[in-house]
Short mmCIF file of C-alpha atoms in Angstrom, two decimals:
data_model
loop_
_atom_site.label_atom_id
_atom_site.label_comp_id
_atom_site.label_asym_id
_atom_site.label_seq_id
_atom_site.Cartn_x
_atom_site.Cartn_y
_atom_site.Cartn_z
CA MET G 27 -45.46 15.00 14.81
CA THR G 28 -48.55 13.09 13.63
CA VAL G 29 -50.18 10.12 15.28
CA MET G 30 -51.98 7.50 13.14
CA PHE G 31 -53.95 4.44 14.14
CA VAL G 32 -54.24 1.26 12.13
CA PRO G 33 -57.45 -0.65 12.88
CA SER G 34 -57.36 -4.44 12.98
CA TYR G 35 -59.22 -7.36 14.54
CA ARG G 36 -58.79 -7.51 18.36
CA TYR G 37 -55.96 -5.03 18.47
CA ARG G 38 -54.89 -1.59 17.50
CA ILE G 39 -51.28 -0.59 16.79
CA SER G 40 -50.14 3.01 17.05
CA ILE G 41 -47.49 4.57 14.86
CA ARG G 42 -45.54 7.73 15.46
CA ALA G 43 -44.11 9.21 12.28
CA PHE G 44 -40.91 11.14 12.56
CA ARG G 45 -38.73 12.70 9.91
CA ILE G 46 -35.06 12.07 9.13
CA GLY G 47 -33.95 14.28 6.25
CA GLN G 48 -36.76 14.10 3.71
CA LEU G 49 -38.12 10.66 4.70
CA ASP G 50 -40.92 9.65 7.08
CA PHE G 51 -40.21 6.59 9.23
CA PRO G 52 -42.78 4.87 11.44
CA CYS G 53 -41.98 4.14 15.07
CA TRP G 54 -44.02 1.09 16.15
CA PHE G 55 -44.22 1.03 19.89
CA SER G 56 -46.47 -1.94 20.51
CA THR G 57 -45.31 -5.48 19.75
CA GLN G 58 -46.96 -7.13 22.73
CA SER G 59 -48.81 -10.22 21.60
CA SER G 60 -52.24 -10.81 23.07
CA PRO G 61 -52.83 -13.91 25.20
CA GLY G 62 -53.62 -16.89 22.98
CA GLU G 63 -52.73 -14.97 19.84
CA THR G 64 -52.38 -17.27 16.83
CA THR G 65 -49.45 -17.38 14.42
CA ASP G 66 -51.64 -15.86 11.70
CA GLU G 67 -52.53 -12.92 13.94
CA VAL G 68 -48.88 -12.30 14.80
CA VAL G 69 -47.96 -12.50 11.11
CA ASN G 70 -50.72 -10.01 10.28
CA ARG G 71 -49.28 -7.60 12.84
CA ILE G 72 -45.90 -7.88 11.12
CA LEU G 73 -47.37 -7.50 7.66
CA ALA G 74 -49.28 -4.40 8.74
CA VAL G 75 -45.98 -2.50 8.68
CA GLY G 76 -45.95 -2.59 4.88
CA ASP G 77 -43.32 -3.29 2.26
CA GLU G 78 -41.87 0.22 2.44
CA TYR G 79 -40.36 -0.47 5.89
CA PRO G 80 -38.62 -3.89 5.54
CA PHE G 81 -36.04 -3.30 8.29
CA ARG G 82 -38.70 -2.25 10.79
CA ARG G 83 -40.77 -5.29 9.86
CA GLU G 84 -37.76 -7.57 10.45
CA LYS G 85 -37.23 -5.99 13.87
CA ILE G 86 -40.84 -6.56 14.90
CA CYS G 87 -40.57 -10.17 13.71
CA LEU G 88 -37.41 -10.61 15.78
CA ASP G 89 -39.08 -9.07 18.85
CA TYR G 90 -41.93 -11.59 18.67
CA ILE G 91 -39.48 -14.47 18.24
CA ARG G 92 -37.48 -13.31 21.26
CA LYS G 93 -40.59 -13.13 23.43
CA LEU G 94 -41.76 -16.59 22.39
CA CYS G 95 -38.31 -18.10 22.95
CA ALA G 96 -38.08 -16.43 26.36
CA SER G 97 -41.40 -18.06 27.29
CA GLY G 98 -40.07 -21.45 26.15
CA ASP G 99 -42.37 -21.70 23.13
CA LEU G 100 -39.73 -22.35 20.46
CA LEU G 101 -42.12 -24.23 18.18
CA SER G 102 -44.41 -21.21 17.86
CA ALA G 103 -41.37 -18.98 17.30
CA VAL G 104 -40.22 -21.17 14.40
CA LYS G 105 -43.68 -20.97 12.80
CA ILE G 106 -43.47 -17.18 12.39
CA PRO G 107 -40.69 -17.18 9.73
CA GLN G 108 -42.33 -20.17 8.04
CA ALA G 109 -45.63 -18.29 7.77
CA LEU G 110 -43.90 -15.17 6.47
CA ILE G 111 -42.03 -17.16 3.82
CA GLU G 112 -45.35 -18.60 2.63
CA LYS G 113 -46.37 -14.99 1.97
CA ARG G 114 -43.02 -14.35 0.19
CA ILE G 115 -41.74 -12.14 3.01
CA PHE G 116 -38.18 -12.79 4.17
CA PRO G 117 -38.06 -12.44 8.00
CA GLY G 118 -34.38 -11.42 8.09
CA TYR G 119 -31.17 -13.26 8.92
CA ARG G 120 -31.22 -12.13 12.56
CA ALA G 121 -34.47 -14.01 13.14
CA TYR G 122 -32.94 -17.26 11.90
CA ASP G 123 -29.71 -16.69 13.84
CA TYR G 124 -31.70 -16.12 17.02
CA LEU G 125 -33.74 -19.30 16.46
CA LEU G 126 -30.57 -21.31 15.82
CA GLU G 127 -29.06 -20.02 19.07
CA ALA G 128 -32.28 -20.77 20.95
CA ALA G 129 -32.35 -24.35 19.61
CA ASP G 130 -28.70 -24.73 20.61
CA LYS G 131 -29.42 -23.56 24.18
CA GLU G 132 -32.19 -26.14 24.44
CA ASN G 133 -29.96 -28.86 22.92
CA ASP G 134 -32.77 -29.40 20.42
CA PHE G 135 -30.88 -30.61 17.35
CA HIS G 136 -34.06 -31.58 15.52
CA LEU G 137 -35.21 -27.98 15.76
CA LEU G 138 -31.70 -26.74 14.92
CA PHE G 139 -31.81 -28.65 11.64
CA GLN G 140 -35.37 -27.46 10.92
CA VAL G 141 -34.35 -23.80 11.27
CA PHE G 142 -31.15 -24.40 9.29
CA LYS G 143 -33.16 -26.04 6.52
CA ASP G 144 -35.82 -23.29 6.52
CA LEU G 145 -33.08 -20.67 6.21
CA HIS G 146 -31.58 -22.34 3.14
CA PHE G 147 -34.95 -22.77 1.47
CA SER G 148 -35.91 -19.15 2.14
CA SER G 149 -32.67 -17.44 1.12
CA GLY G 150 -30.40 -17.78 -1.89
CA SER G 151 -27.40 -16.66 0.15
CA VAL G 152 -26.71 -17.67 3.74
CA GLY G 153 -24.10 -15.77 5.74
CA LEU G 154 -21.28 -17.31 7.74
CA ASN G 155 -22.85 -16.47 11.12
CA ALA G 156 -25.52 -19.17 10.81
CA TYR G 157 -22.84 -21.79 10.09
CA LEU G 158 -20.76 -20.62 13.06
CA ILE G 159 -23.77 -20.99 15.38
CA VAL G 160 -24.30 -24.54 14.13
CA ALA G 161 -20.57 -25.30 14.45
CA ARG G 162 -20.48 -24.06 18.06
CA ALA G 163 -23.56 -26.14 18.86
CA PHE G 164 -21.94 -29.37 17.68
CA GLY G 165 -18.61 -28.44 19.20
CA LYS G 166 -20.13 -28.63 22.69
CA HIS G 167 -21.09 -32.30 22.32
CA ASP G 168 -18.91 -35.40 22.11
CA ASP G 169 -21.48 -37.39 20.15
CA SER G 170 -20.04 -37.54 16.62
CA ASP G 171 -23.08 -39.50 15.43
CA LEU G 172 -25.19 -36.43 16.15
CA LEU G 173 -23.12 -34.38 13.71
CA LEU G 174 -23.11 -37.11 11.07
CA ARG G 175 -26.92 -37.41 11.27
CA PHE G 176 -27.15 -33.65 10.79
CA VAL G 177 -24.83 -33.84 7.75
CA ALA G 178 -26.80 -36.77 6.33
CA ASP G 179 -30.02 -34.73 6.65
CA VAL G 180 -28.31 -31.82 4.87
CA CYS G 181 -27.34 -34.18 2.04
CA HIS G 182 -31.01 -35.06 1.54
CA MET G 183 -32.12 -31.43 1.25
CA LYS G 184 -33.62 -30.75 -2.18
CA LEU G 185 -32.11 -27.39 -3.04
CA ASN G 186 -31.59 -25.48 -6.26
CA ARG G 187 -27.90 -25.06 -5.39
CA SER G 188 -25.19 -27.58 -4.62
CA VAL G 189 -25.32 -29.32 -1.26
CA GLY G 190 -21.52 -29.53 -1.53
CA ILE G 191 -21.31 -25.75 -1.00
CA ILE G 192 -23.21 -26.10 2.28
CA LEU G 193 -20.98 -28.97 3.43
CA ASN G 194 -17.87 -26.94 2.57
CA ARG G 195 -19.12 -24.08 4.70
CA ILE G 196 -19.88 -26.43 7.60
CA ILE G 197 -16.30 -27.75 7.37
CA TYR G 198 -14.91 -24.21 7.33
CA ALA G 199 -17.10 -23.08 10.25
CA LEU G 200 -16.18 -26.10 12.39
CA ALA G 201 -12.47 -25.52 11.76
CA LYS G 202 -12.79 -21.78 12.41
CA CYS G 203 -14.42 -22.54 15.77
CA GLY G 204 -11.50 -24.81 16.65
CA HIS G 205 -13.30 -28.12 16.07
CA VAL G 206 -10.86 -29.48 13.49
CA ASP G 207 -11.52 -33.17 14.18
CA ARG G 208 -15.24 -32.60 13.62
CA ALA G 209 -14.48 -30.72 10.40
CA LEU G 210 -12.49 -33.77 9.26
CA LEU G 211 -15.42 -35.98 10.20
CA VAL G 212 -17.62 -34.08 7.75
CA PHE G 213 -14.86 -34.06 5.12
CA ASN G 214 -14.40 -37.83 5.35
CA TYR G 215 -18.18 -38.30 5.24
CA MET G 216 -18.18 -36.42 1.94
CA LYS G 217 -15.58 -38.84 0.55
CA SER G 218 -17.93 -41.78 1.17
CA SER G 219 -21.09 -39.99 0.03
CA SER G 220 -22.43 -38.95 -3.37
CA HIS G 221 -21.36 -35.37 -2.58
CA LYS G 222 -17.63 -35.83 -3.11
CA PRO G 223 -15.18 -33.17 -1.88
CA ASP G 224 -14.37 -30.57 -4.52
CA LEU G 225 -11.31 -28.33 -4.79
CA VAL G 226 -12.75 -25.89 -2.23
CA SER G 227 -13.18 -28.77 0.26
CA TYR G 228 -9.56 -29.84 -0.15
CA ASN G 229 -8.19 -26.29 -0.05
CA THR G 230 -10.07 -25.68 3.21
CA VAL G 231 -8.69 -28.85 4.81
CA LEU G 232 -5.15 -28.15 3.56
CA ALA G 233 -5.31 -24.64 5.01
CA PHE G 234 -6.26 -25.67 8.55
CA PHE G 235 -3.76 -28.55 8.55
CA GLY G 236 -1.12 -26.04 7.51
CA ARG G 237 -2.09 -23.52 10.20
CA LEU G 238 -1.87 -26.25 12.83
CA GLY G 239 1.52 -27.44 11.58
CA ARG G 240 0.17 -30.89 10.71
CA ILE G 241 2.33 -31.06 7.60
CA ASP G 242 2.29 -34.82 7.03
CA GLU G 243 -1.53 -34.88 7.11
CA MET G 244 -1.63 -31.87 4.80
CA LEU G 245 0.61 -33.55 2.24
CA PHE G 246 -1.40 -36.79 2.52
CA GLU G 247 -4.62 -34.95 1.65
CA PHE G 248 -2.81 -33.09 -1.13
CA ASN G 249 -1.92 -36.44 -2.69
CA CYS G 250 -5.53 -37.60 -2.22
CA LEU G 251 -6.65 -34.48 -4.06
CA LYS G 252 -4.48 -35.32 -7.07
CA LYS G 253 -5.55 -38.99 -7.05
CA SER G 254 -9.23 -37.98 -6.98
CA GLY G 255 -8.91 -36.44 -10.44
CA LEU G 256 -9.12 -32.84 -9.23
CA PHE G 257 -6.47 -30.34 -10.32
CA PRO G 258 -4.71 -28.15 -7.72
CA ASP G 259 -4.89 -24.41 -8.38
CA ILE G 260 -2.79 -21.43 -7.31
CA VAL G 261 -4.62 -21.34 -3.93
CA THR G 262 -3.68 -24.98 -3.30
CA TYR G 263 0.00 -24.49 -4.04
CA ASN G 264 0.21 -21.21 -2.14
CA THR G 265 -1.27 -22.96 0.90
CA ILE G 266 1.27 -25.78 0.60
CA LEU G 267 4.24 -23.45 0.10
CA HIS G 268 3.25 -21.06 2.91
CA SER G 269 2.71 -23.93 5.36
CA LEU G 270 6.01 -25.62 4.47
CA ARG G 271 7.90 -22.34 4.84
CA LYS G 272 6.28 -21.65 8.20
CA MET G 273 7.26 -25.08 9.52
CA GLY G 274 10.82 -24.87 8.19
CA ARG G 275 10.39 -27.56 5.51
CA LEU G 276 12.35 -25.38 3.11
CA ASP G 277 13.62 -28.29 0.99
CA LEU G 278 10.07 -29.19 0.00
CA CYS G 279 9.19 -25.62 -0.99
CA THR G 280 11.34 -25.77 -4.12
CA VAL G 281 9.99 -29.25 -4.94
CA TYR G 282 6.35 -28.11 -4.95
CA PHE G 283 7.19 -24.82 -6.66
CA LYS G 284 8.79 -26.80 -9.50
CA GLU G 285 5.76 -29.11 -9.65
CA MET G 286 3.47 -26.09 -9.81
CA THR G 287 5.31 -24.40 -12.68
CA GLU G 288 5.54 -27.68 -14.61
CA LYS G 289 1.74 -27.88 -14.46
CA GLY G 290 1.57 -24.44 -16.07
CA ILE G 291 0.29 -22.62 -12.96
CA GLN G 292 1.71 -19.12 -12.92
CA PRO G 293 3.04 -17.93 -9.54
CA ASP G 294 1.65 -14.78 -7.94
CA VAL G 295 3.01 -12.46 -5.26
CA ILE G 296 2.00 -14.89 -2.47
CA THR G 297 3.88 -17.74 -4.17
CA CYS G 298 6.99 -15.61 -4.65
CA LYS G 299 6.90 -14.43 -1.04
CA ALA G 300 6.86 -18.00 0.30
CA LEU G 301 9.62 -19.09 -2.07
CA ILE G 302 11.90 -16.09 -1.49
CA GLU G 303 11.54 -16.41 2.30
CA SER G 304 12.32 -20.13 2.10
CA LEU G 305 15.37 -19.66 -0.09
CA GLY G 306 16.64 -16.78 2.04
CA ARG G 307 16.28 -18.68 5.29
CA SER G 308 18.08 -21.70 3.86
CA GLY G 309 21.01 -19.48 2.85
CA ASN G 310 20.33 -19.81 -0.87
CA ILE G 311 20.27 -16.04 -1.33
CA GLU G 312 21.38 -16.09 -4.98
CA GLU G 313 18.39 -18.23 -5.91
CA ALA G 314 16.12 -15.92 -3.88
CA LEU G 315 17.42 -12.94 -5.87
CA ARG G 316 16.85 -14.84 -9.12
CA VAL G 317 13.21 -15.45 -8.15
CA PHE G 318 12.89 -11.75 -7.27
CA ASP G 319 14.19 -10.74 -10.71
CA GLU G 320 11.93 -13.29 -12.40
CA MET G 321 8.81 -11.97 -10.67
CA ASN G 322 9.67 -8.44 -11.82
CA LYS G 323 10.01 -9.68 -15.40
CA ARG G 324 6.58 -11.31 -15.10
CA GLY G 325 5.08 -7.99 -13.98
CA ILE G 326 4.44 -9.21 -10.42
CA HIS G 327 5.02 -6.26 -8.11
CA PRO G 328 6.95 -7.19 -4.93
CA SER G 329 5.21 -6.55 -1.63
CA ILE G 330 6.72 -4.91 1.44
CA HIS G 331 6.95 -8.38 3.01
CA ILE G 332 9.11 -9.65 0.15
CA TYR G 333 11.48 -6.70 0.49
CA ARG G 334 11.71 -7.26 4.24
CA ALA G 335 12.51 -10.94 3.72
CA LEU G 336 15.28 -10.09 1.25
CA VAL G 337 16.76 -7.35 3.46
CA TYR G 338 16.80 -9.72 6.45
CA SER G 339 18.41 -12.58 4.48
CA LEU G 340 21.02 -10.31 2.86
CA LYS G 341 22.03 -8.88 6.25
CA LYS G 342 22.32 -12.39 7.66
CA MET G 343 24.56 -13.41 4.75
CA GLY G 344 26.76 -10.33 5.23
CA LYS G 345 25.74 -8.70 1.92
CA LEU G 346 25.25 -5.29 3.52
CA ASP G 347 25.54 -3.17 0.35
CA LEU G 348 22.86 -5.18 -1.41
CA SER G 349 20.76 -5.15 1.75
CA LEU G 350 20.96 -1.34 1.85
CA ARG G 351 19.93 -1.10 -1.80
CA PHE G 352 16.79 -3.19 -1.26
CA SER G 353 16.05 -1.27 1.93
CA GLU G 354 16.09 2.00 -0.02
CA GLU G 355 13.84 0.53 -2.71
CA MET G 356 11.42 -0.60 0.01
CA LYS G 357 11.31 2.92 1.53
CA LYS G 358 10.55 4.45 -1.88
CA MET G 359 7.79 1.93 -2.41
CA GLN G 360 6.28 2.72 0.99
CA MET G 361 6.39 6.46 0.24
CA HIS G 362 4.75 5.89 -3.13
CA SER G 363 1.97 3.86 -1.47
CA VAL G 364 1.32 6.68 1.02
CA VAL G 365 1.11 9.27 -1.80
CA LEU G 366 -1.33 7.11 -3.79
CA ARG G 367 -3.48 6.55 -0.71
CA ASP G 368 -3.57 10.31 0.02
CA GLU G 369 -4.54 11.05 -3.59
CA ARG G 370 -7.39 8.54 -3.46
CA TYR G 371 -8.60 10.07 -0.20
CA GLN G 372 -8.53 13.60 -1.66
CA ASN G 373 -10.43 12.51 -4.81
CA ARG G 374 -13.33 11.06 -2.86
#
């Protein structure tokens, strides 16, 4: 084991080099900032690690941010990633996530937006976790104006990519965290802004309405989608059909399936599953079998779930021979899937 010392102004950092396989990795064991240390000095400590150890550099950056946040100096903590970005060094997603959580704990929404904005200017791709932190922060407060001000500030961000993508992700994150009404607040804000909802916006809203069983609201927004000049896709119709089937609105399933095919949208296995389950539950087993035959002709391979739905419906209708036939087909398909999976495992 070798010990090296890196000289620098007012401090000295020691590195232990240890070997894993054929690579040398440094082990920095001093990240204590000196009293009164400036942002530039802290950044120089981080940069001293070198480009060959980016993950270690990100960890040191995060350690400094944690210490500053623990001492209550969030403003200085925020300056570290900003200074690194000026030097074209990305501080890492964990640093931004930690700063977002720290701003949330302090109920500092001005700082929350600043970190959120810095993250989007510094990275071409922002993960879901940052959006979830922001969603949880706004979910704890009843002030809807606070959220709308945040969204308005996002709309004024001058980015190289669409602001609509960011708004869509905020809607999704709010709904995922259980704050559906706040997600709708953002969605309705988009309708009145220059960043109109796109197909992704509508599909997201339709999906969480469907999961919650709010069918009338889902169908209302579906009609709004069509009136806006957007064209529903296979995801849209699958969401509608699945939600209607789940809530027992079986009569409407065939209506929207017909509408979908008339628009030239080809069904997939998810579409067929929803339709076959709906027809089977409503006792229209002959039509369910016709859809099953049609999907085979189209080259759409039935899933285990489709077979189970058919077997269940056939048993319920007293067609035991046909039920047994589909049950045998399902077992063969399951066995074939196991064999293919084993072969893939062996060929690794």
